[in-house]
Amino acid sequence: MSWIIAIAIIVLGVVLTLIRAMLGPTAADRMVAVDSMTTITTALLVLLALYFKRYIYLDIALVYAVLAFVATLAVARYMEGGL
Amino acid sequence: MSSLILVVSAILVIFMIVGAVVTIHARDLLVAIIASAIVDLVLAVLFYILQAPDVAITQASIMGGLTTAIFLVVIKKTERYEQ
């Protein structure tokens, strides 16, 4: 039962950020929403690693958090006129 | 596989469908790139849930990071809005 509550709260957070990412008027709103979504999704990956009882899966959460930052960084550089 | 994991997988697939629809219908190509990045990152989580962590790492690195950066370079060199 506690697994259902914890995963439901995290999935609710992902739903709210996804709504903002789809409706956001400017591209900056959408990108901040995607960055927030990847942070919450990293928490979901850690929780699922505990649920599956396979602790090697924590490494995937680490790699996901590092590599999802690259997309945010590229879009931010594009908005500033760099890249 | 328990029913909790099935419900989370169904919610993630709905996210991917919404992201794909936004990717198709966006006139601003930067919005389309961000929406396709959402689809790729959610697909990485889905591979993780389906017990394929190495595929999830490859998906998050190649599609989430590298493809987004390459598309941004392309719309930097051409034009941002679709006419």
PDB file of N, CA and C in Angstrom, chain B:
ATOM      1  N   MET B   1       4.832  -9.547 -13.249  1.00  0.00           N
ATOM      2  CA  MET B   1       4.751  -8.082 -13.172  1.00  0.00           C
ATOM      3  C   MET B   1       3.448  -7.701 -12.463  1.00  0.00           C
ATOM      4  N   SER B   2       3.576  -6.886 -11.461  1.00  0.00           N
ATOM      5  CA  SER B   2       2.398  -6.564 -10.668  1.00  0.00           C
ATOM      6  C   SER B   2       1.523  -5.530 -11.381  1.00  0.00           C
ATOM      7  N   SER B   3       0.306  -5.340 -10.868  1.00  0.00           N
ATOM      8  CA  SER B   3      -0.611  -4.408 -11.514  1.00  0.00           C
ATOM      9  C   SER B   3      -0.177  -2.964 -11.314  1.00  0.00           C
ATOM     10  N   LEU B   4       0.580  -2.691 -10.244  1.00  0.00           N
ATOM     11  CA  LEU B   4       1.102  -1.336 -10.031  1.00  0.00           C
ATOM     12  C   LEU B   4       2.016  -0.919 -11.173  1.00  0.00           C
ATOM     13  N   ILE B   5       2.910  -1.838 -11.576  1.00  0.00           N
ATOM     14  CA  ILE B   5       3.830  -1.536 -12.669  1.00  0.00           C
ATOM     15  C   ILE B   5       3.069  -1.386 -13.984  1.00  0.00           C
ATOM     16  N   LEU B   6       2.010  -2.181 -14.159  1.00  0.00           N
ATOM     17  CA  LEU B   6       1.214  -2.053 -15.386  1.00  0.00           C
ATOM     18  C   LEU B   6       0.526  -0.695 -15.465  1.00  0.00           C
ATOM     19  N   VAL B   7       0.007  -0.207 -14.322  1.00  0.00           N
ATOM     20  CA  VAL B   7      -0.667   1.102 -14.320  1.00  0.00           C
ATOM     21  C   VAL B   7       0.329   2.217 -14.623  1.00  0.00           C
ATOM     22  N   VAL B   8       1.527   2.146 -14.016  1.00  0.00           N
ATOM     23  CA  VAL B   8       2.552   3.168 -14.282  1.00  0.00           C
ATOM     24  C   VAL B   8       2.973   3.134 -15.745  1.00  0.00           C
ATOM     25  N   SER B   9       3.098   1.928 -16.329  1.00  0.00           N
ATOM     26  CA  SER B   9       3.462   1.821 -17.739  1.00  0.00           C
ATOM     27  C   SER B   9       2.391   2.419 -18.640  1.00  0.00           C
ATOM     28  N   ALA B  10       1.110   2.200 -18.306  1.00  0.00           N
ATOM     29  CA  ALA B  10       0.023   2.769 -19.108  1.00  0.00           C
ATOM     30  C   ALA B  10       0.038   4.288 -19.057  1.00  0.00           C
ATOM     31  N   ILE B  11       0.307   4.858 -17.871  1.00  0.00           N
ATOM     32  CA  ILE B  11       0.363   6.318 -17.755  1.00  0.00           C
ATOM     33  C   ILE B  11       1.525   6.877 -18.575  1.00  0.00           C
ATOM     34  N   LEU B  12       2.681   6.176 -18.556  1.00  0.00           N
ATOM     35  CA  LEU B  12       3.832   6.653 -19.326  1.00  0.00           C
ATOM     36  C   LEU B  12       3.559   6.576 -20.825  1.00  0.00           C
ATOM     37  N   VAL B  13       2.845   5.545 -21.276  1.00  0.00           N
ATOM     38  CA  VAL B  13       2.516   5.453 -22.702  1.00  0.00           C
ATOM     39  C   VAL B  13       1.578   6.585 -23.107  1.00  0.00           C
ATOM     40  N   ILE B  14       0.644   6.968 -22.220  1.00  0.00           N
ATOM     41  CA  ILE B  14      -0.233   8.113 -22.520  1.00  0.00           C
ATOM     42  C   ILE B  14       0.587   9.400 -22.658  1.00  0.00           C
ATOM     43  N   PHE B  15       1.620   9.562 -21.785  1.00  0.00           N
ATOM     44  CA  PHE B  15       2.523  10.714 -21.907  1.00  0.00           C
ATOM     45  C   PHE B  15       3.177  10.736 -23.287  1.00  0.00           C
ATOM     46  N   MET B  16       3.641   9.557 -23.738  1.00  0.00           N
ATOM     47  CA  MET B  16       4.334   9.501 -25.027  1.00  0.00           C
ATOM     48  C   MET B  16       3.390   9.865 -26.162  1.00  0.00           C
ATOM     49  N   ILE B  17       2.135   9.436 -26.087  1.00  0.00           N
ATOM     50  CA  ILE B  17       1.175   9.755 -27.152  1.00  0.00           C
ATOM     51  C   ILE B  17       0.919  11.268 -27.190  1.00  0.00           C
ATOM     52  N   VAL B  18       0.739  11.880 -26.000  1.00  0.00           N
ATOM     53  CA  VAL B  18       0.509  13.332 -25.953  1.00  0.00           C
ATOM     54  C   VAL B  18       1.717  14.090 -26.515  1.00  0.00           C
ATOM     55  N   GLY B  19       2.915  13.679 -26.150  1.00  0.00           N
ATOM     56  CA  GLY B  19       4.124  14.322 -26.665  1.00  0.00           C
ATOM     57  C   GLY B  19       4.267  14.179 -28.160  1.00  0.00           C
ATOM     58  N   ALA B  20       3.898  13.017 -28.707  1.00  0.00           N
ATOM     59  CA  ALA B  20       3.996  12.817 -30.150  1.00  0.00           C
ATOM     60  C   ALA B  20       2.997  13.686 -30.889  1.00  0.00           C
ATOM     61  N   VAL B  21       1.785  13.863 -30.328  1.00  0.00           N
ATOM     62  CA  VAL B  21       0.780  14.725 -30.975  1.00  0.00           C
ATOM     63  C   VAL B  21       1.254  16.169 -30.993  1.00  0.00           C
ATOM     64  N   VAL B  22       1.833  16.639 -29.868  1.00  0.00           N
ATOM     65  CA  VAL B  22       2.363  18.007 -29.831  1.00  0.00           C
ATOM     66  C   VAL B  22       3.517  18.167 -30.820  1.00  0.00           C
ATOM     67  N   THR B  23       4.363  17.136 -30.944  1.00  0.00           N
ATOM     68  CA  THR B  23       5.478  17.198 -31.889  1.00  0.00           C
ATOM     69  C   THR B  23       4.984  17.349 -33.321  1.00  0.00           C
ATOM     70  N   ILE B  24       3.917  16.663 -33.656  1.00  0.00           N
ATOM     71  CA  ILE B  24       3.418  16.736 -35.029  1.00  0.00           C
ATOM     72  C   ILE B  24       2.792  18.096 -35.314  1.00  0.00           C
ATOM     73  N   HIS B  25       1.997  18.641 -34.373  1.00  0.00           N
ATOM     74  CA  HIS B  25       1.189  19.811 -34.672  1.00  0.00           C
ATOM     75  C   HIS B  25       1.862  21.141 -34.364  1.00  0.00           C
ATOM     76  N   ALA B  26       3.076  21.170 -33.816  1.00  0.00           N
ATOM     77  CA  ALA B  26       3.697  22.437 -33.441  1.00  0.00           C
ATOM     78  C   ALA B  26       4.200  23.168 -34.681  1.00  0.00           C
ATOM     79  N   ARG B  27       3.935  24.482 -34.741  1.00  0.00           N
ATOM     80  CA  ARG B  27       4.464  25.288 -35.843  1.00  0.00           C
ATOM     81  C   ARG B  27       5.872  25.782 -35.519  1.00  0.00           C
ATOM     82  N   ASP B  28       6.122  26.053 -34.232  1.00  0.00           N
ATOM     83  CA  ASP B  28       7.463  26.444 -33.785  1.00  0.00           C
ATOM     84  C   ASP B  28       8.315  25.172 -33.658  1.00  0.00           C
ATOM     85  N   LEU B  29       9.418  25.112 -34.396  1.00  0.00           N
ATOM     86  CA  LEU B  29      10.195  23.866 -34.416  1.00  0.00           C
ATOM     87  C   LEU B  29      10.944  23.634 -33.113  1.00  0.00           C
ATOM     88  N   LEU B  30      11.222  24.699 -32.343  1.00  0.00           N
ATOM     89  CA  LEU B  30      11.859  24.505 -31.035  1.00  0.00           C
ATOM     90  C   LEU B  30      10.920  23.767 -30.088  1.00  0.00           C
ATOM     91  N   VAL B  31       9.618  24.097 -30.167  1.00  0.00           N
ATOM     92  CA  VAL B  31       8.615  23.381 -29.360  1.00  0.00           C
ATOM     93  C   VAL B  31       8.547  21.914 -29.780  1.00  0.00           C
ATOM     94  N   ALA B  32       8.652  21.666 -31.084  1.00  0.00           N
ATOM     95  CA  ALA B  32       8.621  20.280 -31.561  1.00  0.00           C
ATOM     96  C   ALA B  32       9.823  19.495 -31.061  1.00  0.00           C
ATOM     97  N   ILE B  33      10.996  20.160 -31.011  1.00  0.00           N
ATOM     98  CA  ILE B  33      12.192  19.470 -30.514  1.00  0.00           C
ATOM     99  C   ILE B  33      12.052  19.147 -29.035  1.00  0.00           C
ATOM    100  N   ILE B  34      11.509  20.095 -28.250  1.00  0.00           N
ATOM    101  CA  ILE B  34      11.343  19.853 -26.812  1.00  0.00           C
ATOM    102  C   ILE B  34      10.338  18.718 -26.583  1.00  0.00           C
ATOM    103  N   ALA B  35       9.253  18.693 -27.382  1.00  0.00           N
ATOM    104  CA  ALA B  35       8.259  17.629 -27.208  1.00  0.00           C
ATOM    105  C   ALA B  35       8.828  16.273 -27.595  1.00  0.00           C
ATOM    106  N   SER B  36       9.673  16.239 -28.632  1.00  0.00           N
ATOM    107  CA  SER B  36      10.267  14.943 -28.979  1.00  0.00           C
ATOM    108  C   SER B  36      11.289  14.510 -27.937  1.00  0.00           C
ATOM    109  N   ALA B  37      11.942  15.484 -27.264  1.00  0.00           N
ATOM    110  CA  ALA B  37      12.836  15.135 -26.155  1.00  0.00           C
ATOM    111  C   ALA B  37      12.045  14.532 -25.001  1.00  0.00           C
ATOM    112  N   ILE B  38      10.812  15.045 -24.763  1.00  0.00           N
ATOM    113  CA  ILE B  38       9.945  14.456 -23.730  1.00  0.00           C
ATOM    114  C   ILE B  38       9.620  13.005 -24.070  1.00  0.00           C
ATOM    115  N   VAL B  39       9.294  12.751 -25.349  1.00  0.00           N
ATOM    116  CA  VAL B  39       8.974  11.382 -25.771  1.00  0.00           C
ATOM    117  C   VAL B  39      10.159  10.455 -25.540  1.00  0.00           C
ATOM    118  N   ASP B  40      11.379  10.927 -25.881  1.00  0.00           N
ATOM    119  CA  ASP B  40      12.561  10.078 -25.722  1.00  0.00           C
ATOM    120  C   ASP B  40      12.861   9.794 -24.260  1.00  0.00           C
ATOM    121  N   LEU B  41      12.727  10.821 -23.401  1.00  0.00           N
ATOM    122  CA  LEU B  41      13.049  10.608 -21.979  1.00  0.00           C
ATOM    123  C   LEU B  41      12.033   9.679 -21.324  1.00  0.00           C
ATOM    124  N   VAL B  42      10.741   9.809 -21.692  1.00  0.00           N
ATOM    125  CA  VAL B  42       9.729   8.911 -21.129  1.00  0.00           C
ATOM    126  C   VAL B  42       9.932   7.488 -21.639  1.00  0.00           C
ATOM    127  N   LEU B  43      10.380   7.367 -22.902  1.00  0.00           N
ATOM    128  CA  LEU B  43      10.653   6.032 -23.445  1.00  0.00           C
ATOM    129  C   LEU B  43      11.813   5.360 -22.718  1.00  0.00           C
ATOM    130  N   ALA B  44      12.806   6.157 -22.278  1.00  0.00           N
ATOM    131  CA  ALA B  44      13.903   5.592 -21.488  1.00  0.00           C
ATOM    132  C   ALA B  44      13.387   5.019 -20.171  1.00  0.00           C
ATOM    133  N   VAL B  45      12.456   5.726 -19.519  1.00  0.00           N
ATOM    134  CA  VAL B  45      11.874   5.219 -18.271  1.00  0.00           C
ATOM    135  C   VAL B  45      11.075   3.945 -18.533  1.00  0.00           C
ATOM    136  N   LEU B  46      10.405   3.888 -19.696  1.00  0.00           N
ATOM    137  CA  LEU B  46       9.612   2.694 -20.028  1.00  0.00           C
ATOM    138  C   LEU B  46      10.512   1.478 -20.269  1.00  0.00           C
ATOM    139  N   PHE B  47      11.655   1.683 -20.936  1.00  0.00           N
ATOM    140  CA  PHE B  47      12.621   0.590 -21.092  1.00  0.00           C
ATOM    141  C   PHE B  47      13.141   0.124 -19.740  1.00  0.00           C
ATOM    142  N   TYR B  48      13.342   1.075 -18.821  1.00  0.00           N
ATOM    143  CA  TYR B  48      13.804   0.748 -17.475  1.00  0.00           C
ATOM    144  C   TYR B  48      12.787  -0.126 -16.750  1.00  0.00           C
ATOM    145  N   ILE B  49      11.498   0.224 -16.887  1.00  0.00           N
ATOM    146  CA  ILE B  49      10.457  -0.555 -16.216  1.00  0.00           C
ATOM    147  C   ILE B  49      10.356  -1.951 -16.827  1.00  0.00           C
ATOM    148  N   LEU B  50      10.610  -2.062 -18.146  1.00  0.00           N
ATOM    149  CA  LEU B  50      10.548  -3.366 -18.817  1.00  0.00           C
ATOM    150  C   LEU B  50      11.817  -4.177 -18.640  1.00  0.00           C
ATOM    151  N   GLN B  51      12.638  -3.837 -17.623  1.00  0.00           N
ATOM    152  CA  GLN B  51      13.810  -4.626 -17.213  1.00  0.00           C
ATOM    153  C   GLN B  51      14.902  -4.655 -18.279  1.00  0.00           C
ATOM    154  N   ALA B  52      15.087  -3.537 -19.007  1.00  0.00           N
ATOM    155  CA  ALA B  52      16.177  -3.454 -19.977  1.00  0.00           C
ATOM    156  C   ALA B  52      17.009  -2.225 -19.680  1.00  0.00           C
ATOM    157  N   PRO B  53      17.849  -2.252 -18.633  1.00  0.00           N
ATOM    158  CA  PRO B  53      18.538  -1.017 -18.218  1.00  0.00           C
ATOM    159  C   PRO B  53      19.601  -0.547 -19.197  1.00  0.00           C
ATOM    160  N   ASP B  54      20.255  -1.484 -19.942  1.00  0.00           N
ATOM    161  CA  ASP B  54      21.275  -1.041 -20.894  1.00  0.00           C
ATOM    162  C   ASP B  54      20.646  -0.303 -22.066  1.00  0.00           C
ATOM    163  N   VAL B  55      19.479  -0.774 -22.512  1.00  0.00           N
ATOM    164  CA  VAL B  55      18.759  -0.061 -23.570  1.00  0.00           C
ATOM    165  C   VAL B  55      18.308   1.306 -23.069  1.00  0.00           C
ATOM    166  N   ALA B  56      17.943   1.384 -21.796  1.00  0.00           N
ATOM    167  CA  ALA B  56      17.520   2.664 -21.228  1.00  0.00           C
ATOM    168  C   ALA B  56      18.663   3.661 -21.192  1.00  0.00           C
ATOM    169  N   ILE B  57      19.871   3.201 -20.861  1.00  0.00           N
ATOM    170  CA  ILE B  57      21.031   4.103 -20.860  1.00  0.00           C
ATOM    171  C   ILE B  57      21.296   4.617 -22.270  1.00  0.00           C
ATOM    172  N   THR B  58      21.258   3.716 -23.269  1.00  0.00           N
ATOM    173  CA  THR B  58      21.525   4.130 -24.646  1.00  0.00           C
ATOM    174  C   THR B  58      20.456   5.100 -25.137  1.00  0.00           C
ATOM    175  N   GLN B  59      19.204   4.825 -24.798  1.00  0.00           N
ATOM    176  CA  GLN B  59      18.109   5.698 -25.223  1.00  0.00           C
ATOM    177  C   GLN B  59      18.254   7.099 -24.618  1.00  0.00           C
ATOM    178  N   ALA B  60      18.583   7.159 -23.324  1.00  0.00           N
ATOM    179  CA  ALA B  60      18.701   8.462 -22.671  1.00  0.00           C
ATOM    180  C   ALA B  60      19.893   9.238 -23.203  1.00  0.00           C
ATOM    181  N   SER B  61      20.978   8.552 -23.543  1.00  0.00           N
ATOM    182  CA  SER B  61      22.166   9.284 -23.995  1.00  0.00           C
ATOM    183  C   SER B  61      22.046   9.699 -25.449  1.00  0.00           C
ATOM    184  N   ILE B  62      21.682   8.762 -26.333  1.00  0.00           N
ATOM    185  CA  ILE B  62      21.662   9.075 -27.764  1.00  0.00           C
ATOM    186  C   ILE B  62      20.470   9.959 -28.099  1.00  0.00           C
ATOM    187  N   MET B  63      19.255   9.495 -27.773  1.00  0.00           N
ATOM    188  CA  MET B  63      18.080  10.242 -28.188  1.00  0.00           C
ATOM    189  C   MET B  63      17.846  11.462 -27.309  1.00  0.00           C
ATOM    190  N   GLY B  64      18.039  11.324 -25.989  1.00  0.00           N
ATOM    191  CA  GLY B  64      17.754  12.437 -25.106  1.00  0.00           C
ATOM    192  C   GLY B  64      18.753  13.563 -25.223  1.00  0.00           C
ATOM    193  N   GLY B  65      20.028  13.246 -25.378  1.00  0.00           N
ATOM    194  CA  GLY B  65      21.046  14.278 -25.393  1.00  0.00           C
ATOM    195  C   GLY B  65      21.523  14.641 -26.782  1.00  0.00           C
ATOM    196  N   LEU B  66      21.991  13.634 -27.529  1.00  0.00           N
ATOM    197  CA  LEU B  66      22.709  13.910 -28.773  1.00  0.00           C
ATOM    198  C   LEU B  66      21.780  14.360 -29.887  1.00  0.00           C
ATOM    199  N   THR B  67      20.625  13.671 -30.033  1.00  0.00           N
ATOM    200  CA  THR B  67      19.713  14.017 -31.125  1.00  0.00           C
ATOM    201  C   THR B  67      19.109  15.399 -30.930  1.00  0.00           C
ATOM    202  N   THR B  68      18.797  15.750 -29.665  1.00  0.00           N
ATOM    203  CA  THR B  68      18.267  17.081 -29.384  1.00  0.00           C
ATOM    204  C   THR B  68      19.276  18.167 -29.760  1.00  0.00           C
ATOM    205  N   ALA B  69      20.549  17.943 -29.423  1.00  0.00           N
ATOM    206  CA  ALA B  69      21.588  18.924 -29.750  1.00  0.00           C
ATOM    207  C   ALA B  69      21.772  19.041 -31.255  1.00  0.00           C
ATOM    208  N   ILE B  70      21.703  17.906 -31.974  1.00  0.00           N
ATOM    209  CA  ILE B  70      21.883  17.953 -33.434  1.00  0.00           C
ATOM    210  C   ILE B  70      20.719  18.691 -34.096  1.00  0.00           C
ATOM    211  N   PHE B  71      19.491  18.438 -33.629  1.00  0.00           N
ATOM    212  CA  PHE B  71      18.344  19.154 -34.178  1.00  0.00           C
ATOM    213  C   PHE B  71      18.437  20.651 -33.900  1.00  0.00           C
ATOM    214  N   LEU B  72      18.960  21.019 -32.706  1.00  0.00           N
ATOM    215  CA  LEU B  72      19.098  22.448 -32.402  1.00  0.00           C
ATOM    216  C   LEU B  72      20.116  23.112 -33.322  1.00  0.00           C
ATOM    217  N   VAL B  73      21.213  22.402 -33.638  1.00  0.00           N
ATOM    218  CA  VAL B  73      22.188  22.952 -34.579  1.00  0.00           C
ATOM    219  C   VAL B  73      21.545  23.142 -35.951  1.00  0.00           C
ATOM    220  N   VAL B  74      20.682  22.199 -36.340  1.00  0.00           N
ATOM    221  CA  VAL B  74      20.014  22.296 -37.645  1.00  0.00           C
ATOM    222  C   VAL B  74      19.093  23.505 -37.703  1.00  0.00           C
ATOM    223  N   ILE B  75      18.238  23.718 -36.661  1.00  0.00           N
ATOM    224  CA  ILE B  75      17.341  24.871 -36.742  1.00  0.00           C
ATOM    225  C   ILE B  75      18.081  26.174 -36.479  1.00  0.00           C
ATOM    226  N   LYS B  76      19.291  26.100 -35.887  1.00  0.00           N
ATOM    227  CA  LYS B  76      20.110  27.311 -35.794  1.00  0.00           C
ATOM    228  C   LYS B  76      20.618  27.718 -37.174  1.00  0.00           C
ATOM    229  N   LYS B  77      20.981  26.733 -37.986  1.00  0.00           N
ATOM    230  CA  LYS B  77      21.548  27.042 -39.292  1.00  0.00           C
ATOM    231  C   LYS B  77      20.477  27.289 -40.348  1.00  0.00           C
ATOM    232  N   THR B  78      19.245  26.820 -40.125  1.00  0.00           N
ATOM    233  CA  THR B  78      18.209  27.102 -41.116  1.00  0.00           C
ATOM    234  C   THR B  78      17.240  28.151 -40.569  1.00  0.00           C
ATOM    235  N   GLU B  79      16.033  27.781 -40.182  1.00  0.00           N
ATOM    236  CA  GLU B  79      15.117  28.756 -39.590  1.00  0.00           C
ATOM    237  C   GLU B  79      14.219  28.054 -38.580  1.00  0.00           C
ATOM    238  N   ARG B  80      13.673  28.878 -37.658  1.00  0.00           N
ATOM    239  CA  ARG B  80      12.989  28.305 -36.509  1.00  0.00           C
ATOM    240  C   ARG B  80      11.519  28.039 -36.779  1.00  0.00           C
ATOM    241  N   TYR B  81      10.851  28.916 -37.521  1.00  0.00           N
ATOM    242  CA  TYR B  81       9.400  28.785 -37.679  1.00  0.00           C
ATOM    243  C   TYR B  81       9.061  28.146 -39.019  1.00  0.00           C
ATOM    244  N   GLU B  82       8.113  27.231 -38.950  1.00  0.00           N
ATOM    245  CA  GLU B  82       7.666  26.544 -40.152  1.00  0.00           C
ATOM    246  C   GLU B  82       6.648  27.413 -40.874  1.00  0.00           C
ATOM    247  N   GLN B  83       6.836  27.612 -42.207  1.00  0.00           N
ATOM    248  CA  GLN B  83       5.863  28.451 -42.902  1.00  0.00           C
ATOM    249  C   GLN B  83       4.918  27.609 -43.758  1.00  0.00           C
TER     250      GLN B  83
END
